Amino acid sequence: MNKLVGADLFFKCENFQKTGAFKARGAVNTVLQLSSDIESVVTHSSGNHGAALAWATSLREINSFVVVPTDASPFKRRNMERFGATLIDCGQELESRESVLQEFLKQHDATFIHPYDDARIIAGQGTATFELLESEQNFDQIWVPVGGGGLASGAILAANGMVEVVCAEPALAKDAYLSMQTGYRQPPLPPVTIADGLRSSLGELNFSILKAAKTRVALATEDSIKRALRLVFEMMKIVVEPSAAVVIAAMLDNPSLVAKRVGAILSGGNIPGPHQFD
């Protein structure tokens, strides 16, 4: 993989987390700070945040509800239910998620936990980069995938200006890229990329952190994401999902942006197997 990318790569394998993705960090950090009188929480998620929140709330015997798009991965839906979440269906667009969520909140006494636009979530996700920087020294860059921006903004805060954080994003979901180019937060594109975990719109707090750091965003094509997914399976012998493979795909598509010594966060591994992408 080093030869293909042209750099010395060091991977932080968040696919080995309890719930299969880095989202466990932010969810636990947030839930452990909730007041003792809270009995139910609700969020919206395509899968990984919902599963993480369900697991985190189970540690405190709090009920969790997740608004989920009908086209979400069946595997990720089962993963959320496995950890105890009650699923509420919504449409594919972000507007549908938010309208169904608001209707739920009108009818139920529950606390909303945003999947990424929340300081507690961001701080929790930042521990992945913090641990990576503790385990290895002298990085030139840290590469992370960006969707809603929880992992990316947490990485920037953890790096604290000592190491450049580069974000990787699918070209079919490039609102973060366009936001950095224009200086204004852009609306999400249609949710069509294979990297389903990165279809979210960049959050307000997340955008402000990325903008202040003048973060570079590298785009990856769908073909490159599929190629990177297979490369990880074949060469590294570990299971990752398309959203995690985006960091490698973006490096392959943008070799001039890649420095010599690079840390990369493999964000998750919640897929049933590589055959579904054949």
mmCIF file of C-alpha atoms in Angstrom:
data_model
loop_
_atom_site.group_PDB
_atom_site.id
_atom_site.type_symbol
_atom_site.label_atom_id
_atom_site.label_comp_id
_atom_site.label_asym_id
_atom_site.label_seq_id
_atom_site.Cartn_x
_atom_site.Cartn_y
_atom_site.Cartn_z
ATOM 1 C CA MET A 1 0.000 0.000 0.000
ATOM 2 C CA ASN A 2 2.910 2.333 0.725
ATOM 3 C CA LYS A 3 4.223 1.797 -2.803
ATOM 4 C CA LEU A 4 0.830 2.409 -4.398
ATOM 5 C CA VAL A 5 0.256 5.649 -2.515
ATOM 6 C CA GLY A 6 3.887 6.777 -2.467
ATOM 7 C CA ALA A 7 4.023 7.440 1.277
ATOM 8 C CA ASP A 8 4.704 5.792 4.610
ATOM 9 C CA LEU A 9 1.199 5.004 5.877
ATOM 10 C CA PHE A 10 0.055 4.396 9.449
ATOM 11 C CA PHE A 11 -3.570 3.334 9.891
ATOM 12 C CA LYS A 12 -5.870 3.882 12.867
ATOM 13 C CA CYS A 13 -8.319 0.984 12.528
ATOM 14 C CA GLU A 14 -11.614 2.216 13.925
ATOM 15 C CA ASN A 15 -13.317 -0.711 12.185
ATOM 16 C CA PHE A 16 -12.249 -2.696 15.271
ATOM 17 C CA GLN A 17 -14.436 -0.609 17.592
ATOM 18 C CA LYS A 18 -17.180 -2.303 19.612
ATOM 19 C CA THR A 19 -19.873 -1.098 17.210
ATOM 20 C CA GLY A 20 -17.660 -1.316 14.128
ATOM 21 C CA ALA A 21 -16.873 2.383 13.696
ATOM 22 C CA PHE A 22 -15.309 5.459 15.328
ATOM 23 C CA LYS A 23 -18.785 6.738 16.214
ATOM 24 C CA ALA A 24 -18.598 4.794 19.482
ATOM 25 C CA ARG A 25 -16.211 7.449 20.820
ATOM 26 C CA GLY A 26 -18.488 10.454 20.418
ATOM 27 C CA ALA A 27 -21.595 8.571 21.504
ATOM 28 C CA VAL A 28 -20.064 7.346 24.762
ATOM 29 C CA ASN A 29 -18.526 10.750 25.518
ATOM 30 C CA THR A 30 -21.933 12.388 25.067
ATOM 31 C CA VAL A 31 -24.111 9.835 26.842
ATOM 32 C CA LEU A 32 -21.864 9.749 29.918
ATOM 33 C CA GLN A 33 -22.423 13.502 30.295
ATOM 34 C CA LEU A 34 -26.244 13.321 30.202
ATOM 35 C CA SER A 35 -28.128 14.144 33.390
ATOM 36 C CA SER A 36 -29.468 11.219 35.417
ATOM 37 C CA ASP A 37 -33.124 12.103 34.771
ATOM 38 C CA ILE A 38 -32.943 11.513 31.005
ATOM 39 C CA GLU A 39 -34.718 8.292 30.050
ATOM 40 C CA SER A 40 -34.716 8.437 26.236
ATOM 41 C CA VAL A 41 -32.578 9.882 23.451
ATOM 42 C CA VAL A 42 -33.193 10.187 19.729
ATOM 43 C CA THR A 43 -30.954 10.836 16.739
ATOM 44 C CA HIS A 44 -30.895 10.418 12.977
ATOM 45 C CA SER A 45 -28.362 8.175 11.303
ATOM 46 C CA SER A 46 -27.651 6.008 8.275
ATOM 47 C CA GLY A 47 -26.201 3.416 10.622
ATOM 48 C CA ASN A 48 -22.935 3.873 12.482
ATOM 49 C CA HIS A 49 -23.923 6.727 14.797
ATOM 50 C CA GLY A 50 -27.235 5.026 15.536
ATOM 51 C CA ALA A 51 -25.517 1.792 16.543
ATOM 52 C CA ALA A 52 -22.977 3.688 18.641
ATOM 53 C CA LEU A 53 -25.651 5.675 20.440
ATOM 54 C CA ALA A 54 -27.693 2.518 21.088
ATOM 55 C CA TRP A 55 -24.659 0.818 22.632
ATOM 56 C CA ALA A 56 -23.722 3.884 24.686
ATOM 57 C CA THR A 57 -27.244 4.301 26.056
ATOM 58 C CA SER A 58 -27.397 0.614 26.958
ATOM 59 C CA LEU A 59 -24.512 1.245 29.357
ATOM 60 C CA ARG A 60 -26.801 3.607 31.281
ATOM 61 C CA GLU A 61 -30.116 1.831 30.619
ATOM 62 C CA ILE A 62 -31.435 4.738 28.526
ATOM 63 C CA ASN A 63 -33.824 4.127 25.611
ATOM 64 C CA SER A 64 -32.534 5.030 22.137
ATOM 65 C CA PHE A 65 -34.552 5.887 19.026
ATOM 66 C CA VAL A 66 -32.982 6.372 15.602
ATOM 67 C CA VAL A 67 -34.553 8.006 12.534
ATOM 68 C CA VAL A 68 -33.197 5.962 9.619
ATOM 69 C CA PRO A 69 -33.501 6.419 5.840
ATOM 70 C CA THR A 70 -35.426 3.595 4.162
ATOM 71 C CA ASP A 71 -32.485 2.981 1.814
ATOM 72 C CA ALA A 72 -29.995 2.523 4.674
ATOM 73 C CA SER A 73 -27.844 -0.602 4.547
ATOM 74 C CA PRO A 74 -29.812 -3.619 5.862
ATOM 75 C CA PHE A 75 -26.628 -4.685 7.640
ATOM 76 C CA LYS A 76 -26.378 -1.338 9.432
ATOM 77 C CA ARG A 77 -30.076 -1.443 10.335
ATOM 78 C CA ARG A 78 -29.564 -4.844 11.947
ATOM 79 C CA ASN A 79 -26.491 -3.521 13.747
ATOM 80 C CA MET A 80 -28.498 -0.679 15.291
ATOM 81 C CA GLU A 81 -31.239 -3.063 16.407
ATOM 82 C CA ARG A 82 -28.641 -5.504 17.734
ATOM 83 C CA PHE A 83 -27.468 -2.849 20.194
ATOM 84 C CA GLY A 84 -31.027 -2.025 21.242
ATOM 85 C CA ALA A 85 -32.154 0.915 19.082
ATOM 86 C CA THR A 86 -35.781 1.402 18.053
ATOM 87 C CA LEU A 87 -35.783 2.432 14.375
ATOM 88 C CA ILE A 88 -38.067 5.046 12.821
ATOM 89 C CA ASP A 89 -38.141 5.118 9.013
ATOM 90 C CA CYS A 90 -37.751 8.296 6.978
ATOM 91 C CA GLY A 91 -37.012 9.260 3.371
ATOM 92 C CA GLN A 92 -33.601 9.405 1.739
ATOM 93 C CA GLU A 93 -33.116 13.188 1.856
ATOM 94 C CA LEU A 94 -31.790 15.084 4.889
ATOM 95 C CA GLU A 95 -34.981 17.153 4.967
ATOM 96 C CA SER A 96 -36.998 13.980 5.550
ATOM 97 C CA ARG A 97 -34.746 12.939 8.419
ATOM 98 C CA GLU A 98 -35.203 16.292 10.106
ATOM 99 C CA SER A 99 -38.982 16.497 9.616
ATOM 100 C CA VAL A 100 -39.552 12.961 10.959
ATOM 101 C CA LEU A 101 -37.248 13.757 13.878
ATOM 102 C CA GLN A 102 -39.162 16.943 14.754
ATOM 103 C CA GLU A 103 -42.471 15.098 14.619
ATOM 104 C CA PHE A 104 -41.078 12.446 16.957
ATOM 105 C CA LEU A 105 -39.873 15.077 19.429
ATOM 106 C CA LYS A 106 -43.342 16.664 19.487
ATOM 107 C CA GLN A 107 -44.865 13.364 20.541
ATOM 108 C CA HIS A 108 -42.194 11.937 22.854
ATOM 109 C CA ASP A 109 -40.124 13.103 25.813
ATOM 110 C CA ALA A 110 -36.648 12.445 24.407
ATOM 111 C CA THR A 111 -33.335 14.271 24.182
ATOM 112 C CA PHE A 112 -31.947 14.834 20.687
ATOM 113 C CA ILE A 113 -28.265 14.028 20.182
ATOM 114 C CA HIS A 114 -26.932 15.310 16.878
ATOM 115 C CA PRO A 115 -24.736 12.781 15.052
ATOM 116 C CA TYR A 116 -21.919 15.276 14.411
ATOM 117 C CA ASP A 117 -22.849 18.932 15.032
ATOM 118 C CA ASP A 118 -22.294 18.700 18.801
ATOM 119 C CA ALA A 119 -19.196 19.688 20.796
ATOM 120 C CA ARG A 120 -19.393 16.519 22.909
ATOM 121 C CA ILE A 121 -19.546 14.321 19.819
ATOM 122 C CA ILE A 122 -16.652 16.188 18.188
ATOM 123 C CA ALA A 123 -14.491 15.877 21.308
ATOM 124 C CA GLY A 124 -15.162 12.158 21.492
ATOM 125 C CA GLN A 125 -14.316 11.579 17.832
ATOM 126 C CA GLY A 126 -11.130 13.595 18.281
ATOM 127 C CA THR A 127 -9.727 10.949 20.604
ATOM 128 C CA ALA A 128 -9.069 8.717 17.568
ATOM 129 C CA THR A 129 -6.571 11.239 16.201
ATOM 130 C CA PHE A 130 -5.236 11.966 19.685
ATOM 131 C CA GLU A 131 -4.401 8.271 20.150
ATOM 132 C CA LEU A 132 -2.841 8.067 16.687
ATOM 133 C CA LEU A 133 -0.577 11.026 17.454
ATOM 134 C CA GLU A 134 0.378 9.425 20.770
ATOM 135 C CA SER A 135 1.278 6.103 19.168
ATOM 136 C CA GLU A 136 3.454 7.453 16.332
ATOM 137 C CA GLN A 137 5.603 10.557 15.962
ATOM 138 C CA ASN A 138 6.589 13.009 13.238
ATOM 139 C CA PHE A 139 3.538 12.792 10.998
ATOM 140 C CA ASP A 140 3.395 15.164 8.056
ATOM 141 C CA GLN A 141 -0.344 14.721 7.637
ATOM 142 C CA ILE A 142 -3.426 13.006 9.074
ATOM 143 C CA TRP A 143 -6.048 11.945 6.514
ATOM 144 C CA VAL A 144 -9.655 11.439 7.599
ATOM 145 C CA PRO A 145 -12.947 10.948 5.749
ATOM 146 C CA VAL A 146 -15.471 13.789 5.974
ATOM 147 C CA GLY A 147 -19.262 13.633 5.874
ATOM 148 C CA GLY A 148 -20.982 15.555 8.639
ATOM 149 C CA GLY A 149 -17.549 16.495 9.946
ATOM 150 C CA GLY A 150 -17.469 15.048 13.466
ATOM 151 C CA LEU A 151 -14.344 12.962 12.895
ATOM 152 C CA ALA A 152 -12.672 15.651 10.778
ATOM 153 C CA SER A 153 -13.274 18.545 13.168
ATOM 154 C CA GLY A 154 -12.262 16.366 16.109
ATOM 155 C CA ALA A 155 -9.051 15.475 14.271
ATOM 156 C CA ILE A 156 -8.259 19.153 13.689
ATOM 157 C CA LEU A 157 -8.733 19.952 17.372
ATOM 158 C CA ALA A 158 -6.613 16.967 18.438
ATOM 159 C CA ALA A 159 -3.840 17.862 15.982
ATOM 160 C CA ASN A 160 -3.902 21.414 17.398
ATOM 161 C CA GLY A 161 -1.971 22.876 14.471
ATOM 162 C CA MET A 162 0.984 20.511 14.901
ATOM 163 C CA VAL A 163 0.025 18.309 11.926
ATOM 164 C CA GLU A 164 -2.003 19.100 8.827
ATOM 165 C CA VAL A 165 -5.360 17.327 8.665
ATOM 166 C CA VAL A 166 -6.526 16.516 5.132
ATOM 167 C CA CYS A 167 -10.126 15.469 4.540
ATOM 168 C CA ALA A 168 -11.176 12.875 1.986
ATOM 169 C CA GLU A 169 -14.634 13.072 0.436
ATOM 170 C CA PRO A 170 -16.539 11.292 -2.354
ATOM 171 C CA ALA A 171 -16.797 13.420 -5.481
ATOM 172 C CA LEU A 172 -20.551 12.667 -5.522
ATOM 173 C CA ALA A 173 -20.938 14.146 -2.017
ATOM 174 C CA LYS A 174 -18.551 17.079 -2.191
ATOM 175 C CA ASP A 175 -20.350 19.651 -0.043
ATOM 176 C CA ALA A 176 -17.346 19.887 2.305
ATOM 177 C CA TYR A 177 -15.048 20.466 -0.686
ATOM 178 C CA LEU A 178 -17.350 23.170 -2.066
ATOM 179 C CA SER A 179 -17.713 24.728 1.383
ATOM 180 C CA MET A 180 -13.946 25.080 1.703
ATOM 181 C CA GLN A 181 -13.681 26.458 -1.829
ATOM 182 C CA THR A 182 -16.399 29.095 -1.389
ATOM 183 C CA GLY A 183 -15.952 29.889 2.306
ATOM 184 C CA TYR A 184 -19.659 29.239 2.917
ATOM 185 C CA ARG A 185 -21.331 26.042 4.095
ATOM 186 C CA GLN A 186 -22.910 24.362 1.090
ATOM 187 C CA PRO A 187 -26.032 22.174 0.992
ATOM 188 C CA PRO A 188 -25.660 18.390 0.628
ATOM 189 C CA LEU A 189 -25.700 16.697 -2.752
ATOM 190 C CA PRO A 190 -28.145 13.855 -3.586
ATOM 191 C CA PRO A 191 -27.310 10.779 -1.446
ATOM 192 C CA VAL A 192 -25.989 8.529 -4.205
ATOM 193 C CA THR A 193 -22.358 7.771 -3.324
ATOM 194 C CA ILE A 194 -21.451 4.221 -2.360
ATOM 195 C CA ALA A 195 -19.871 5.700 0.784
ATOM 196 C CA ASP A 196 -23.189 5.863 2.630
ATOM 197 C CA GLY A 197 -21.632 7.108 5.867
ATOM 198 C CA LEU A 198 -20.453 10.294 4.117
ATOM 199 C CA ARG A 199 -23.759 11.425 2.617
ATOM 200 C CA SER A 200 -24.480 13.793 5.514
ATOM 201 C CA SER A 201 -24.369 17.555 5.201
ATOM 202 C CA LEU A 202 -21.400 19.264 6.848
ATOM 203 C CA GLY A 203 -22.508 20.593 10.248
ATOM 204 C CA GLU A 204 -22.291 24.256 11.259
ATOM 205 C CA LEU A 205 -19.861 23.820 14.145
ATOM 206 C CA ASN A 206 -17.880 21.320 12.096
ATOM 207 C CA PHE A 207 -17.653 23.722 9.169
ATOM 208 C CA SER A 208 -16.423 26.541 11.384
ATOM 209 C CA ILE A 209 -13.600 24.341 12.682
ATOM 210 C CA LEU A 210 -12.607 23.167 9.195
ATOM 211 C CA LYS A 211 -12.763 26.711 7.836
ATOM 212 C CA ALA A 212 -10.640 28.166 10.643
ATOM 213 C CA ALA A 213 -7.966 25.535 9.947
ATOM 214 C CA LYS A 214 -8.092 26.209 6.182
ATOM 215 C CA THR A 215 -8.601 22.496 5.684
ATOM 216 C CA ARG A 216 -7.872 20.922 2.335
ATOM 217 C CA VAL A 217 -10.412 18.427 0.998
ATOM 218 C CA ALA A 218 -9.384 15.768 -1.540
ATOM 219 C CA LEU A 219 -12.059 14.129 -3.684
ATOM 220 C CA ALA A 220 -12.375 10.462 -4.633
ATOM 221 C CA THR A 221 -14.308 8.969 -7.544
ATOM 222 C CA GLU A 222 -16.682 6.054 -7.055
ATOM 223 C CA ASP A 223 -14.410 3.756 -9.086
ATOM 224 C CA SER A 224 -11.455 4.675 -6.880
ATOM 225 C CA ILE A 225 -13.470 4.047 -3.713
ATOM 226 C CA LYS A 226 -14.361 0.553 -4.947
ATOM 227 C CA ARG A 227 -10.755 -0.083 -5.917
ATOM 228 C CA ALA A 228 -9.486 1.096 -2.529
ATOM 229 C CA LEU A 229 -12.042 -1.103 -0.774
ATOM 230 C CA ARG A 230 -10.740 -4.166 -2.587
ATOM 231 C CA LEU A 231 -7.112 -3.188 -1.993
ATOM 232 C CA VAL A 232 -7.685 -3.073 1.764
ATOM 233 C CA PHE A 233 -9.371 -6.473 1.711
ATOM 234 C CA GLU A 234 -6.679 -8.046 -0.473
ATOM 235 C CA MET A 235 -3.519 -6.392 0.859
ATOM 236 C CA MET A 236 -4.285 -5.533 4.491
ATOM 237 C CA LYS A 237 -6.640 -8.470 5.227
ATOM 238 C CA ILE A 238 -9.133 -6.382 7.178
ATOM 239 C CA VAL A 239 -12.790 -5.436 6.638
ATOM 240 C CA VAL A 240 -13.635 -1.786 6.022
ATOM 241 C CA GLU A 241 -16.671 -0.067 4.580
ATOM 242 C CA PRO A 242 -16.630 2.300 1.576
ATOM 243 C CA SER A 243 -16.610 5.411 3.792
ATOM 244 C CA ALA A 244 -13.334 4.224 5.336
ATOM 245 C CA ALA A 245 -11.820 3.352 1.958
ATOM 246 C CA VAL A 246 -12.392 6.944 0.796
ATOM 247 C CA VAL A 247 -9.154 8.089 2.462
ATOM 248 C CA ILE A 248 -7.079 5.668 0.377
ATOM 249 C CA ALA A 249 -9.111 6.390 -2.751
ATOM 250 C CA ALA A 250 -8.557 10.138 -2.342
ATOM 251 C CA MET A 251 -4.810 9.586 -1.939
ATOM 252 C CA LEU A 252 -4.714 7.516 -5.117
ATOM 253 C CA ASP A 253 -6.712 10.172 -6.981
ATOM 254 C CA ASN A 254 -4.641 13.084 -5.613
ATOM 255 C CA PRO A 255 -1.031 11.884 -5.297
ATOM 256 C CA SER A 256 0.352 15.439 -5.360
ATOM 257 C CA LEU A 257 -1.474 16.208 -2.090
ATOM 258 C CA VAL A 258 0.024 13.275 -0.179
ATOM 259 C CA ALA A 259 3.004 13.965 2.080
ATOM 260 C CA LYS A 260 5.739 11.493 3.011
ATOM 261 C CA ARG A 261 4.673 10.256 6.458
ATOM 262 C CA VAL A 262 0.892 9.973 6.762
ATOM 263 C CA GLY A 263 -1.536 8.804 9.418
ATOM 264 C CA ALA A 264 -4.933 7.711 8.130
ATOM 265 C CA ILE A 265 -8.097 6.864 10.019
ATOM 266 C CA LEU A 266 -10.059 3.887 8.697
ATOM 267 C CA SER A 267 -13.402 5.019 10.040
ATOM 268 C CA GLY A 268 -15.429 1.813 10.121
ATOM 269 C CA GLY A 269 -16.119 -1.680 8.836
ATOM 270 C CA ASN A 270 -19.885 -2.184 8.905
ATOM 271 C CA ILE A 271 -20.600 -4.136 5.745
ATOM 272 C CA PRO A 272 -21.637 -7.790 5.287
ATOM 273 C CA GLY A 273 -18.812 -8.532 2.822
ATOM 274 C CA PRO A 274 -17.025 -7.326 -0.346
ATOM 275 C CA HIS A 275 -19.168 -9.381 -2.719
ATOM 276 C CA GLN A 276 -21.956 -6.806 -2.661
ATOM 277 C CA PHE A 277 -19.741 -4.336 -4.560
ATOM 278 C CA ASP A 278 -18.888 -6.707 -7.437
#
